[in-house]
């Protein structure tokens, strides 16, 4: 493989707990009782789509742009100062960058993603940071992966996508990318599907380092 396309939240960055806490807190602030089905719905969406879900489906009485700003205010400091990498993520990305080209494909707000990558030392390994917002589609559409491959000057078949969400992994797989699924406890109910979709699944990047 010549190209390595990494999701950020839940794949490289241990950030899913932060977003679950923000979702629950934000719902409580607006009198909404949290249900797991809400998390399952929004994990597939772009940052902008999530804000419309909160506005139009959950009934938050704010403009979508204000909801996005509220989330940015609630989360950015953690990306800039606190959120840790998943175990062995740094070592694995460093290894990938030594043999090919690396790029980020994320649904995260770009400013926060870049801040976290710079703090953790991964930014210099990346050719670019592509977000679903700038592409205009969530990850159930493979456009973000196709744009990443284009930026790397590679074909889908020459790239590996690393993802922790089954619907995103399926999208990349159908677009002829090789896919490695990251099995996170947050999506434990999706693990059988991830194993069916992906060429390989792992719990930790250490498994890939040890297999060399």
Coordinates of C-alpha atoms in Angstrom, one line a residue:
X1 CA 0.0 0.0 0.0
X2 CA 1.2 3.5 -0.9
X3 CA -1.5 5.6 0.9
X4 CA -2.9 5.6 4.4
X5 CA -6.2 7.4 5.1
X6 CA -7.0 7.8 8.8
X7 CA -10.2 8.8 10.5
X8 CA -9.5 10.8 13.6
X9 CA -12.1 10.4 16.4
X10 CA -12.1 6.9 17.8
X11 CA -9.4 5.8 15.4
X12 CA -6.3 7.9 16.1
X13 CA -7.7 10.0 18.9
X14 CA -9.3 8.7 22.1
X15 CA -12.2 11.3 21.8
X16 CA -15.4 9.3 21.6
X17 CA -16.0 9.7 25.4
X18 CA -15.7 13.5 25.0
X19 CA -18.4 13.6 22.3
X20 CA -20.7 11.3 24.2
X21 CA -20.4 13.6 27.3
X22 CA -21.0 16.7 25.1
X23 CA -24.1 15.1 23.5
X24 CA -25.6 14.2 26.8
X25 CA -24.8 17.6 28.4
X26 CA -26.2 19.5 25.4
X27 CA -29.4 17.4 25.3
X28 CA -29.9 18.0 29.1
X29 CA -29.3 21.7 28.7
X30 CA -32.3 21.7 26.3
X31 CA -34.6 19.3 28.2
X32 CA -34.0 16.3 26.0
X33 CA -33.6 12.8 27.6
X34 CA -30.6 11.1 26.1
X35 CA -31.2 7.8 24.2
X36 CA -28.5 5.6 22.7
X37 CA -30.3 5.7 19.4
X38 CA -29.4 9.3 19.1
X39 CA -25.7 8.5 19.2
X40 CA -26.1 5.7 16.7
X41 CA -27.8 8.2 14.3
X42 CA -25.4 11.1 14.6
X43 CA -22.2 9.0 14.4
X44 CA -22.8 8.8 10.6
X45 CA -23.3 12.5 10.1
X46 CA -21.1 15.5 9.3
X47 CA -20.6 18.2 11.8
X48 CA -23.2 20.4 10.0
X49 CA -25.7 17.5 9.6
X50 CA -25.5 16.8 13.3
X51 CA -26.5 20.3 14.1
X52 CA -29.6 20.0 11.9
X53 CA -30.4 16.7 13.6
X54 CA -30.4 18.4 17.0
X55 CA -32.5 21.3 15.6
X56 CA -35.0 19.5 13.4
X57 CA -35.2 16.0 15.0
X58 CA -34.5 16.6 18.6
X59 CA -36.1 20.0 18.7
X60 CA -33.3 22.2 20.0
X61 CA -34.6 25.8 19.6
X62 CA -31.5 27.3 18.0
X63 CA -30.1 27.9 14.6
X64 CA -27.9 25.2 13.3
X65 CA -24.9 27.6 13.1
X66 CA -25.3 28.5 16.8
X67 CA -25.4 24.8 17.7
X68 CA -22.2 24.2 15.8
X69 CA -20.5 27.1 17.6
X70 CA -21.7 25.8 21.0
X71 CA -20.1 22.4 20.3
X72 CA -16.9 24.0 19.1
X73 CA -16.8 26.1 22.3
X74 CA -17.4 23.0 24.4
X75 CA -14.9 20.7 22.6
X76 CA -12.0 22.8 21.2
X77 CA -10.0 23.1 24.4
X78 CA -10.0 19.4 24.8
X79 CA -8.6 18.9 21.3
X80 CA -6.1 21.6 21.8
X81 CA -4.9 20.6 25.2
X82 CA -6.1 17.2 26.5
X83 CA -7.4 14.4 24.3
X84 CA -4.8 11.5 24.1
X85 CA -3.9 9.4 21.1
X86 CA -5.1 5.8 21.0
X87 CA -2.3 3.4 22.1
X88 CA 0.5 3.0 19.6
X89 CA -1.2 5.4 17.1
X90 CA 1.9 7.7 17.0
X91 CA 4.2 4.8 16.3
X92 CA 2.0 3.3 13.6
X93 CA 1.5 6.6 11.8
X94 CA 5.2 7.2 11.9
X95 CA 5.8 3.8 10.4
X96 CA 3.2 4.4 7.6
X97 CA 4.7 7.8 6.8
X98 CA 8.1 6.1 6.3
X99 CA 6.7 3.9 3.6
X100 CA 4.0 6.0 2.0
X101 CA 1.7 9.0 2.3
X102 CA -0.7 9.7 5.1
X103 CA -3.9 11.9 5.2
X104 CA -6.8 12.5 7.6
X105 CA -10.4 12.0 6.7
X106 CA -12.6 13.3 9.5
X107 CA -16.1 14.5 10.4
X108 CA -14.5 16.7 13.1
X109 CA -14.3 20.5 12.9
X110 CA -11.1 21.2 11.0
X111 CA -9.6 23.7 13.4
X112 CA -10.0 21.2 16.3
X113 CA -8.6 18.4 14.3
X114 CA -5.5 20.3 13.3
X115 CA -5.0 21.5 16.9
X116 CA -5.0 17.9 18.1
X117 CA -2.7 16.7 15.4
X118 CA -0.2 19.4 16.0
X119 CA -0.2 18.8 19.8
X120 CA 0.2 15.1 19.5
X121 CA 3.0 15.4 16.8
X122 CA 1.0 13.7 14.0
X123 CA 0.4 16.8 11.9
X124 CA 3.8 16.7 10.2
X125 CA 3.2 13.1 9.0
X126 CA 0.0 14.2 7.2
X127 CA -0.2 15.4 3.6
X128 CA -3.6 17.1 4.3
X129 CA -6.6 17.1 6.6
X130 CA -9.9 16.6 4.8
X131 CA -13.3 17.1 6.5
X132 CA -16.7 15.9 5.6
X133 CA -17.9 19.5 5.8
X134 CA -15.7 20.6 3.0
X135 CA -16.6 17.6 0.9
X136 CA -20.3 18.2 1.5
X137 CA -21.2 14.5 2.2
X138 CA -21.0 12.3 5.3
X139 CA -19.0 9.2 5.3
X140 CA -21.8 7.0 4.0
X141 CA -20.8 8.6 0.7
X142 CA -17.2 7.6 -0.3
X143 CA -16.4 11.1 -1.7
X144 CA -14.1 12.0 1.2
X145 CA -12.0 8.9 0.7
X146 CA -11.9 9.5 -3.1
X147 CA -10.8 13.1 -2.5
X148 CA -8.1 11.8 -0.1
X149 CA -6.8 9.4 -2.7
X150 CA -6.8 12.2 -5.3
X151 CA -4.8 14.5 -3.0
X152 CA -2.3 11.7 -2.5
X153 CA -2.1 11.0 -6.3
X154 CA -3.2 7.4 -5.8
X155 CA -5.9 5.0 -6.8
X156 CA -8.3 3.6 -4.2
X157 CA -6.8 0.1 -4.6
X158 CA -3.4 1.6 -3.5
X159 CA -4.8 3.0 -0.2
X160 CA -5.8 1.7 3.2
X161 CA -8.6 3.4 5.1
X162 CA -8.6 3.1 8.9
X163 CA -12.1 3.6 10.4
X164 CA -14.0 2.8 13.6
X165 CA -17.6 3.2 12.3
X166 CA -19.2 0.4 10.3
X167 CA -21.1 2.6 7.9
X168 CA -18.0 4.5 7.0
X169 CA -16.0 1.3 6.6
X170 CA -18.6 -0.1 4.3
X171 CA -18.6 3.1 2.1
X172 CA -14.9 2.9 1.7
X173 CA -15.0 -0.8 1.0
X174 CA -17.6 -0.4 -1.8
X175 CA -15.4 2.3 -3.3
X176 CA -12.6 -0.3 -3.7
X177 CA -10.4 0.9 -0.8
X178 CA -8.7 -1.6 1.5
X179 CA -10.2 -1.1 5.0
X180 CA -8.9 -1.8 8.4
X181 CA -11.6 -1.6 11.1
X182 CA -10.7 -0.2 14.6
X183 CA -12.8 -2.0 17.2
X184 CA -13.8 0.5 19.9
X185 CA -15.9 -0.4 22.9
X186 CA -18.2 2.6 22.1
X187 CA -19.4 0.7 19.1
X188 CA -19.3 -2.8 20.5
X189 CA -22.7 -3.7 19.0
X190 CA -21.2 -3.0 15.5
X191 CA -18.1 -5.3 15.8
X192 CA -19.6 -8.3 14.0
X193 CA -20.5 -6.0 11.1
X194 CA -17.0 -4.5 11.1
X195 CA -15.4 -7.9 10.9
X196 CA -17.7 -8.8 8.0
X197 CA -16.9 -5.6 6.0
X198 CA -13.2 -5.0 6.7
X199 CA -10.1 -6.8 5.3
X200 CA -8.8 -6.7 8.8
X201 CA -10.0 -5.6 12.2
X202 CA -7.8 -4.6 15.2
X203 CA -8.3 -3.5 18.8
X204 CA -4.9 -1.7 18.9
X205 CA -2.4 -0.4 16.4
X206 CA 0.1 -2.6 18.3
X207 CA -1.3 -5.6 16.5
X208 CA -0.2 -4.1 13.2
X209 CA 3.2 -3.1 14.5
X210 CA 3.8 -6.6 15.9
X211 CA 2.8 -8.2 12.7
X212 CA 5.7 -6.6 10.7

